[in-house]
PDB file of C-alpha atoms and ligand atoms in Angstrom:
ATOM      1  CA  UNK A 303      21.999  64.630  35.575  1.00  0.00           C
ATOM      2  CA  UNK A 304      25.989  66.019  35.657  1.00  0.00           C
ATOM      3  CA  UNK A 305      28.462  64.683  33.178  1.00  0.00           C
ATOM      4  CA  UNK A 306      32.010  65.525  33.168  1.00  0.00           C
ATOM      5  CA  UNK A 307      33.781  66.260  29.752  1.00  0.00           C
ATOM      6  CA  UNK A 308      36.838  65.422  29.835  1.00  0.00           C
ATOM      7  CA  UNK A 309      38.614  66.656  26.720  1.00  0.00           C
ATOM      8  CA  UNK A 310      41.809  68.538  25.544  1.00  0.00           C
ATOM      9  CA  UNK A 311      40.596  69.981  22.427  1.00  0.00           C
ATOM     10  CA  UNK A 312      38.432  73.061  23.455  1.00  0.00           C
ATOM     11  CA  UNK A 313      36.019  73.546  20.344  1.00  0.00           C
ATOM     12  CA  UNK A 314      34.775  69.568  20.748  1.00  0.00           C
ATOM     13  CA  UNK A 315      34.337  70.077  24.783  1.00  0.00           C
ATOM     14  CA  UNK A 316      32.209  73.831  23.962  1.00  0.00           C
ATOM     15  CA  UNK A 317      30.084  71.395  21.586  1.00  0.00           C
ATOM     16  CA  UNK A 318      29.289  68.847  23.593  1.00  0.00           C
ATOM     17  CA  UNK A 319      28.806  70.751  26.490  1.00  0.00           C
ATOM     18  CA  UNK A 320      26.655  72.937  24.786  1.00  0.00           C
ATOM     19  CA  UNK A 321      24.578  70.286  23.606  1.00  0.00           C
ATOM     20  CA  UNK A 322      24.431  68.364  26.382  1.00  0.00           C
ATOM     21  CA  UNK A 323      23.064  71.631  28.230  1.00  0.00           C
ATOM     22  CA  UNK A 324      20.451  72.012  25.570  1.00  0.00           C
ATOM     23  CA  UNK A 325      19.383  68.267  26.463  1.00  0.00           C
ATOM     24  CA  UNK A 326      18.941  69.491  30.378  1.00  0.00           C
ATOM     25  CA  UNK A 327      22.260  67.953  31.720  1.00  0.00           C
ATOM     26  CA  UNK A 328      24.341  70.210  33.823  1.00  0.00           C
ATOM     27  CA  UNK A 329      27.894  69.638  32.468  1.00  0.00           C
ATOM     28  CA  UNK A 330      31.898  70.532  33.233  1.00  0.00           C
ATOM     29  CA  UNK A 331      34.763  70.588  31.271  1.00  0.00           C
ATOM     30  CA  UNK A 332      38.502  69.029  32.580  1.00  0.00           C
ATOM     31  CA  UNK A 333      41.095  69.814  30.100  1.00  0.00           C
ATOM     32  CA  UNK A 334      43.339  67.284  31.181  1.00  0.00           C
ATOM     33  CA  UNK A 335      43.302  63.955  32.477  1.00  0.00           C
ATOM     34  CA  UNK A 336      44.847  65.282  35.572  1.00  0.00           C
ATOM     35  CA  UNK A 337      42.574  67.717  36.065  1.00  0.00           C
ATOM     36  CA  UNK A 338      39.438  65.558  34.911  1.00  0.00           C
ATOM     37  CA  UNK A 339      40.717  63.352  37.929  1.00  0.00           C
ATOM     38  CA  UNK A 340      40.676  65.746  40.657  1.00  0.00           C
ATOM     39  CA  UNK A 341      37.183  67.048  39.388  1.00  0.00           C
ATOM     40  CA  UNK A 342      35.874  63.314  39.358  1.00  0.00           C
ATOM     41  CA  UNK A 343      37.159  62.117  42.518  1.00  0.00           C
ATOM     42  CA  UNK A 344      35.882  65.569  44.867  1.00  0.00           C
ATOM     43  CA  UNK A 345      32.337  65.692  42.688  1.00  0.00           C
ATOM     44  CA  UNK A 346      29.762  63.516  42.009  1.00  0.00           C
ATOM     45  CA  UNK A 347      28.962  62.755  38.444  1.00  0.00           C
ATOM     46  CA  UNK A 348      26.500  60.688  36.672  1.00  0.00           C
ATOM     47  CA  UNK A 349      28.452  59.487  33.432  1.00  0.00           C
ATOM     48  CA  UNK A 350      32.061  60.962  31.985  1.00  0.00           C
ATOM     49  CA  UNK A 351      32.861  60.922  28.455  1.00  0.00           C
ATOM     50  CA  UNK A 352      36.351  60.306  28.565  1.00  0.00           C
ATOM     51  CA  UNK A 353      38.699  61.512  25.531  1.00  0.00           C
ATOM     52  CA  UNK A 354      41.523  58.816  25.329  1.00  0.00           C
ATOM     53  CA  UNK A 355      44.971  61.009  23.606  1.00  0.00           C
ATOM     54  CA  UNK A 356      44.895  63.995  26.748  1.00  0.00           C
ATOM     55  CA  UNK A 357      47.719  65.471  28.685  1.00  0.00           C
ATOM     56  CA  UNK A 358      48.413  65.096  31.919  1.00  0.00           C
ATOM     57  CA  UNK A 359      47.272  61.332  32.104  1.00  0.00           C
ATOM     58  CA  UNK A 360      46.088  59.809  29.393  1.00  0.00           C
ATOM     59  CA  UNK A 361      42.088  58.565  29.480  1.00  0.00           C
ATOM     60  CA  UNK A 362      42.983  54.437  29.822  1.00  0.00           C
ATOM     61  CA  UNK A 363      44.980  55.641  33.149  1.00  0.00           C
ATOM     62  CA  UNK A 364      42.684  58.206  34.381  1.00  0.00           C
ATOM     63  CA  UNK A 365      39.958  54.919  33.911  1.00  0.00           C
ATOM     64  CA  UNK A 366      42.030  52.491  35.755  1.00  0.00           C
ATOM     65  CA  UNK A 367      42.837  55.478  38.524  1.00  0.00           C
ATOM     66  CA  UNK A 368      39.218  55.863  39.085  1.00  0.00           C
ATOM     67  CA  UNK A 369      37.957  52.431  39.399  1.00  0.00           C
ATOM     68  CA  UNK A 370      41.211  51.822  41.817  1.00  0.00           C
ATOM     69  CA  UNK A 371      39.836  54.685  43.905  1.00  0.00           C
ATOM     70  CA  UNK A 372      36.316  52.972  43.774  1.00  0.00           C
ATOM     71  CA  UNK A 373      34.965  55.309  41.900  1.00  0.00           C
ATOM     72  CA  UNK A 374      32.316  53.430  39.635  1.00  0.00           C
ATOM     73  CA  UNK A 375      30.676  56.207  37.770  1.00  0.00           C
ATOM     74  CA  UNK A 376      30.088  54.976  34.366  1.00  0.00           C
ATOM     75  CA  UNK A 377      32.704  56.056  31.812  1.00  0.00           C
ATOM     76  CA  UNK A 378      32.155  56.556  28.012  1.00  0.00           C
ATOM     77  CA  UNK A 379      35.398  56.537  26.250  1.00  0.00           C
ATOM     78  CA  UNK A 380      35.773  58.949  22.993  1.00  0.00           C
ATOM     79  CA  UNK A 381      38.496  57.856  21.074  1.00  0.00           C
ATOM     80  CA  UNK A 382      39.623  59.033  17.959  1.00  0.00           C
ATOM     81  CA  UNK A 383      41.629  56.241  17.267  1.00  0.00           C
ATOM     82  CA  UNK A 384      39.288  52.841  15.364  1.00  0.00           C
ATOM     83  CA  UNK A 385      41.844  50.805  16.463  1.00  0.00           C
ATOM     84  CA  UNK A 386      40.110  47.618  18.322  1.00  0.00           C
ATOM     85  CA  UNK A 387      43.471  47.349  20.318  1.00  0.00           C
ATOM     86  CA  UNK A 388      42.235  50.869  22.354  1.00  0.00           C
ATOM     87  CA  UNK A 389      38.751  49.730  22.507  1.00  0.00           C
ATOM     88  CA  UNK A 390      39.819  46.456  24.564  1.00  0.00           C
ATOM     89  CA  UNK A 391      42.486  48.148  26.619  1.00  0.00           C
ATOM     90  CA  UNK A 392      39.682  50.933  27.651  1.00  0.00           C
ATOM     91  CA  UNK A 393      36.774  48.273  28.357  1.00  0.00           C
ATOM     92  CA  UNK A 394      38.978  46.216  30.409  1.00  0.00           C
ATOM     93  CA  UNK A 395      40.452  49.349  31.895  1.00  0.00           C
ATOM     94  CA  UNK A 396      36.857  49.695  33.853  1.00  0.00           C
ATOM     95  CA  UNK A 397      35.520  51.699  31.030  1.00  0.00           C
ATOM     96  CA  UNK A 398      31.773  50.917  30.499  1.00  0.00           C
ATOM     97  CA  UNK A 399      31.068  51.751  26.350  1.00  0.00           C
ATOM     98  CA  UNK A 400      33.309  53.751  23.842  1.00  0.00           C
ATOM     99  CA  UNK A 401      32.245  55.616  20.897  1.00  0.00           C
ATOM    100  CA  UNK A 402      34.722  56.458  18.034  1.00  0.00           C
ATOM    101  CA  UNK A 403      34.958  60.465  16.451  1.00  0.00           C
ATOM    102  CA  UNK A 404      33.707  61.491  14.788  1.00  0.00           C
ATOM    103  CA  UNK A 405      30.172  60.616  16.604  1.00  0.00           C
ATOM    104  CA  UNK A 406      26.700  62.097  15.554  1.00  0.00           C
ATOM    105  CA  UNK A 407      25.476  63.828  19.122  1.00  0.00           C
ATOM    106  CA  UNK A 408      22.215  61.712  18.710  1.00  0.00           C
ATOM    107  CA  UNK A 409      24.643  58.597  19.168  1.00  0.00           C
ATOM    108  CA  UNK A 410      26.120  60.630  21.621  1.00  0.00           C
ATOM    109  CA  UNK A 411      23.250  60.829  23.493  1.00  0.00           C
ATOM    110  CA  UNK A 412      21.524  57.647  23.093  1.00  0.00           C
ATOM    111  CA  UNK A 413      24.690  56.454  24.925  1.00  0.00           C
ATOM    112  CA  UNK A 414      24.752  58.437  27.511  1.00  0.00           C
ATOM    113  CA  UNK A 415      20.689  57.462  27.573  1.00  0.00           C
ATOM    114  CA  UNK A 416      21.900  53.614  27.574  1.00  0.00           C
ATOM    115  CA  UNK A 417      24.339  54.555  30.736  1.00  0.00           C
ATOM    116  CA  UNK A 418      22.399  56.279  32.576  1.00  0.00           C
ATOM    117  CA  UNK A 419      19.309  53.985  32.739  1.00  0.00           C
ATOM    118  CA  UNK A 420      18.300  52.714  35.868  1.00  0.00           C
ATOM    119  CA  UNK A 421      19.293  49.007  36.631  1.00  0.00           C
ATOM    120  CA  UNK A 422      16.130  47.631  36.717  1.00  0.00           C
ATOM    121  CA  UNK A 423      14.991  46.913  33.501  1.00  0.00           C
ATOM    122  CA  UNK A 424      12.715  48.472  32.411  1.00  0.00           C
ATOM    123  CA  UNK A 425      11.037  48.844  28.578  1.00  0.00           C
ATOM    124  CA  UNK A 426      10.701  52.728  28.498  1.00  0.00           C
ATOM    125  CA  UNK A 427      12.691  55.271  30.925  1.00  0.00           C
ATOM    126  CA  UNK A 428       9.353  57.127  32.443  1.00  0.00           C
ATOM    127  CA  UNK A 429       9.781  58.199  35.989  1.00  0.00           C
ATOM    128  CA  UNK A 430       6.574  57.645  37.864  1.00  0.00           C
ATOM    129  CA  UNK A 431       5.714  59.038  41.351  1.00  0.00           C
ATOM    130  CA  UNK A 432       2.114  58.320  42.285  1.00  0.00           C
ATOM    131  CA  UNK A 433       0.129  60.093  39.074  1.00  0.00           C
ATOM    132  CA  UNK A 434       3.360  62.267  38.489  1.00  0.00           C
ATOM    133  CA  UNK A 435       5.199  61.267  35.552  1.00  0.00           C
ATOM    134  CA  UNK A 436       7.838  62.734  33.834  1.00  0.00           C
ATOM    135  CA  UNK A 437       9.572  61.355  30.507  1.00  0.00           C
ATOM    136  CA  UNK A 438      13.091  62.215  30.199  1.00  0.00           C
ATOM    137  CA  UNK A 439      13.226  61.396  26.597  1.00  0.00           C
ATOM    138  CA  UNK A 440      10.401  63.809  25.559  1.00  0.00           C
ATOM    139  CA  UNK A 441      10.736  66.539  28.412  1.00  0.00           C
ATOM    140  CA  UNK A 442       7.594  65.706  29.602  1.00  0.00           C
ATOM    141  CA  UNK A 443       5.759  65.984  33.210  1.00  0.00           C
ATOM    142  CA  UNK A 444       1.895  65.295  33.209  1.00  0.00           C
ATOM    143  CA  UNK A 445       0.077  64.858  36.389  1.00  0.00           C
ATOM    144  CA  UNK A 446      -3.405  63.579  36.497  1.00  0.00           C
ATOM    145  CA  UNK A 447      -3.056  64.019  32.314  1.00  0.00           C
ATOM    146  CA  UNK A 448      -2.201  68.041  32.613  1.00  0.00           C
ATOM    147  CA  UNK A 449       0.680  68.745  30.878  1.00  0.00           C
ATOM    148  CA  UNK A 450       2.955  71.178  32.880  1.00  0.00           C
ATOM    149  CA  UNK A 451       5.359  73.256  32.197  1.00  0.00           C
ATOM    150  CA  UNK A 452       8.830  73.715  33.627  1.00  0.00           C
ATOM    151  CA  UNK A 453      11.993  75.594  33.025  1.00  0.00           C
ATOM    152  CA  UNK A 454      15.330  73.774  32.004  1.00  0.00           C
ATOM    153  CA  UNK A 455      16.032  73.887  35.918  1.00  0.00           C
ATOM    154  CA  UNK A 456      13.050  72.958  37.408  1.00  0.00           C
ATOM    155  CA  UNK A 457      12.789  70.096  34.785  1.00  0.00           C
ATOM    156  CA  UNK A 458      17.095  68.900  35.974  1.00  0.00           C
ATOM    157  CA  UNK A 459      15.788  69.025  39.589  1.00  0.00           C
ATOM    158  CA  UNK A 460      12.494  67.315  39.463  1.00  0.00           C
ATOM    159  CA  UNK A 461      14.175  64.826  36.959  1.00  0.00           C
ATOM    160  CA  UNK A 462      16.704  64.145  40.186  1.00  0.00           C
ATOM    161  CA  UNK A 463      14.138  63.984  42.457  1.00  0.00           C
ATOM    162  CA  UNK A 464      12.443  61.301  40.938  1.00  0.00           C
ATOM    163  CA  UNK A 465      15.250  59.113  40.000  1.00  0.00           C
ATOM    164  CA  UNK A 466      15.916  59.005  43.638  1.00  0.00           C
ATOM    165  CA  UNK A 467      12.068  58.747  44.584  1.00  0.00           C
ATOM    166  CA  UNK A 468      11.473  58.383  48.580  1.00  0.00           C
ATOM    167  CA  UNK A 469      14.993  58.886  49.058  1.00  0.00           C
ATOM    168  CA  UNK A 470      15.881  61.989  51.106  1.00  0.00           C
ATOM    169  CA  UNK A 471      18.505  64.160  49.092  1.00  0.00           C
ATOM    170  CA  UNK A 472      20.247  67.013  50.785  1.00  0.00           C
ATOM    171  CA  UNK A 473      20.858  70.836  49.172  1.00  0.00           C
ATOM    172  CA  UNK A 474      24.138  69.941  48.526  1.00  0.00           C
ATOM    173  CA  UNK A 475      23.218  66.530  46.780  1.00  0.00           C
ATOM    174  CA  UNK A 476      20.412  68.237  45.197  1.00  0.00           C
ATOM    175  CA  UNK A 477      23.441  71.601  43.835  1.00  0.00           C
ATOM    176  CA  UNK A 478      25.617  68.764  42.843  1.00  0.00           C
ATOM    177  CA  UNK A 479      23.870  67.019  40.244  1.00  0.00           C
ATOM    178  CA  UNK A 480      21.297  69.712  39.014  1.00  0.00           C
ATOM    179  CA  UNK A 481      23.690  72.904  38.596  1.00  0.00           C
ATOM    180  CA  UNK A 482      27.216  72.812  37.143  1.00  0.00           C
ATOM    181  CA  UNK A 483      30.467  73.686  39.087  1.00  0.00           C
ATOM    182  CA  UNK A 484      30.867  77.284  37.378  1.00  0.00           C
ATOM    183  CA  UNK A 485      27.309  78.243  38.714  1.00  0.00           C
ATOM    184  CA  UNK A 486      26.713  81.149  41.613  1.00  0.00           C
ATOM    185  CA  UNK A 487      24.575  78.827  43.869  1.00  0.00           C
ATOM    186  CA  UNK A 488      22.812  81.193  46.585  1.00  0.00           C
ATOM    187  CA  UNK A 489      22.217  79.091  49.756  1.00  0.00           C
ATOM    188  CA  UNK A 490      18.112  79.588  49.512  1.00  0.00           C
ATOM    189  CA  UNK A 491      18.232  78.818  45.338  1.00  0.00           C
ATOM    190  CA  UNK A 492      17.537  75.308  46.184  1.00  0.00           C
ATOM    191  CA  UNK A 493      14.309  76.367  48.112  1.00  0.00           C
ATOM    192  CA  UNK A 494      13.193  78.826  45.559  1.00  0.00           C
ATOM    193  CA  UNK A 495      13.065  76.144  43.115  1.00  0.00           C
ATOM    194  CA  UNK A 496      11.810  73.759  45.545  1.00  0.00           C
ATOM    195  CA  UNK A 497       9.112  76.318  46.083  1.00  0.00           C
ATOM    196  CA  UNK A 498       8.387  76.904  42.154  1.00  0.00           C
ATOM    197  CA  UNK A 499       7.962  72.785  41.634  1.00  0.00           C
ATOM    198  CA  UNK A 500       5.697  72.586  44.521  1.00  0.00           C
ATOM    199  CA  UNK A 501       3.559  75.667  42.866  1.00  0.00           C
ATOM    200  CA  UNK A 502       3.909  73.426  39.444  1.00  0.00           C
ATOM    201  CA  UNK A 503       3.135  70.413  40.846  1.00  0.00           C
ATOM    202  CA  UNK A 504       1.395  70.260  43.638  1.00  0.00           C
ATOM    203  CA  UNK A 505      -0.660  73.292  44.390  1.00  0.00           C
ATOM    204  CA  UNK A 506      -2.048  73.437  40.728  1.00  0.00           C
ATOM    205  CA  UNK A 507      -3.477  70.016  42.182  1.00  0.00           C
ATOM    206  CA  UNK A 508      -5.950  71.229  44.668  1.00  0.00           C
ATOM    207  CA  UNK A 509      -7.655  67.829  45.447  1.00  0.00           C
ATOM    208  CA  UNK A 510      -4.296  66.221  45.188  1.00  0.00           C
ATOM    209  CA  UNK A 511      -1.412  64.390  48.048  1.00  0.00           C
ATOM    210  CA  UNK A 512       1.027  66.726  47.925  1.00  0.00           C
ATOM    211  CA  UNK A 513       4.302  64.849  46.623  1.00  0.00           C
ATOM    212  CA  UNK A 514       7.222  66.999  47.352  1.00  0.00           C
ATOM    213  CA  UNK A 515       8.659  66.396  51.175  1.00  0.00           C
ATOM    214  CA  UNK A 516      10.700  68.730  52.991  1.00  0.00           C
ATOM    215  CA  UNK A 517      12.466  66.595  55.668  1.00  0.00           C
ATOM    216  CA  UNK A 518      12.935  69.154  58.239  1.00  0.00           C
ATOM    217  CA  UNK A 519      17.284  69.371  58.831  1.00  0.00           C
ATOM    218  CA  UNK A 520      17.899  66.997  56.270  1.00  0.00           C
ATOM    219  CA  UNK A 521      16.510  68.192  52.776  1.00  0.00           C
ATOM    220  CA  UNK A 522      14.162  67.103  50.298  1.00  0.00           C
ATOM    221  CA  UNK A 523      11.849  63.794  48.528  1.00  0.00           C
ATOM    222  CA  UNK A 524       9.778  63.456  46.976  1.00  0.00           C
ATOM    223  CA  UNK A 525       7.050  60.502  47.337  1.00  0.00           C
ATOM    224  CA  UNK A 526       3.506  59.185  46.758  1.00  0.00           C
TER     225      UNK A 526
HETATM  226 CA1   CA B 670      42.428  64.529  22.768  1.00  0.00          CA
END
């Protein structure tokens, strides 16, 4: 999962980013609203938190700018200001929840939790893929009740792959939303991860289907 920070005052952004990284999203800073608008209109993103006072354009505009340009990615709006007057404008501006500093990072998160969830409603936020299930909540993946253990990336990029189950995702969908923008991205990382899940995964499970896909020319599912 990638969120965009978009935030003037450096220390807050460092935080959240920081803790947001330590929760396994991939995260990038905009300093502006100008620049958080060229960042969120080229890359794909699966929230913003959106400060509201920033230079450039201010965070009700940059809102409005990006749901005019279609762009529907859900927006959390961090306003220092209590004032229901700003909460109102930014709602009806497109944005789709606001939280008021200063926020605990749990709040923060459970937030970004609410935003995030898929539309389907469901009670708890497990992703399941055949016997495969992972719990983003708890950083857990158990197959056939084996725990297993993954690294922060491997954990980000099976996380994707299962939101998106028996979809196909290309390498650059799959580099988009699993490593940030400031990352070195080798053309064959995606495969060597692709290659340590499968080890993780699947070929601990000798008696096991296999769930990871590699659609030859097109990229990656996974699938029961
Ligand atoms: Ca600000």
């Amino acid at each position: 999962m990638r969120i965009l920070i978009v935030e003037d005052e450096h220390r807050i952004a460092a935080t959240i980013k920081k803790g947001l990284e330590q929760e396994r999203y991939v995260a990038d800073i905009a300093y502006s609203g100008t620049e958080g608008y060229d960042l969120a209109i080229v890359e794909e993103y699966d929230v913003i938190l959106l400060d509201i006072m920033l230079p450039g354009m201010n965070g009700l505009e940059l809102c409005r700018a990006l749901r005019e340009k279609k762009i529907h990615t859900p927006i959390l709006m961090l306003t220092a200001k209590s004032q229901i007057q700003d909460k109102i404008i930014g709602l009806n501006g497109g944005a789709d929840d606001y939280l008021t500093k200063p926020f605990s990072f749990e709040e923060l998160l459970a937030r970004i939790r609410a935003l995030t969830r898929r539309p389907k409603k469901t009670l708890s936020n497990m992703l399941t893929v055949a016997d495969l299930q992972l719990d983003p909540q708890r950083y857990d993946v158990v197959r056939k009740h084996r725990k297993i253990s993954l690294t922060n990336k491997e954990f980000a990029l099976l996380e994707y792959l299962m939101r998106n189950a028996e979809s196909i995702l290309t390498k650059d969908q799959i580099i988009t939303h699993v490593w940030d923008y400031d990352s070195d991205i080798l053309p064959n990382t995606v495969e060597v991860y692709i290659g340590n899940l499968r080890k993780k995964i699947d070929f601990a499970f000798k008696n096991k289907k296999p769930l990871i896909k590699t659609v030859r020319g097109f990229g990656y599912k996974i699938s029961p």
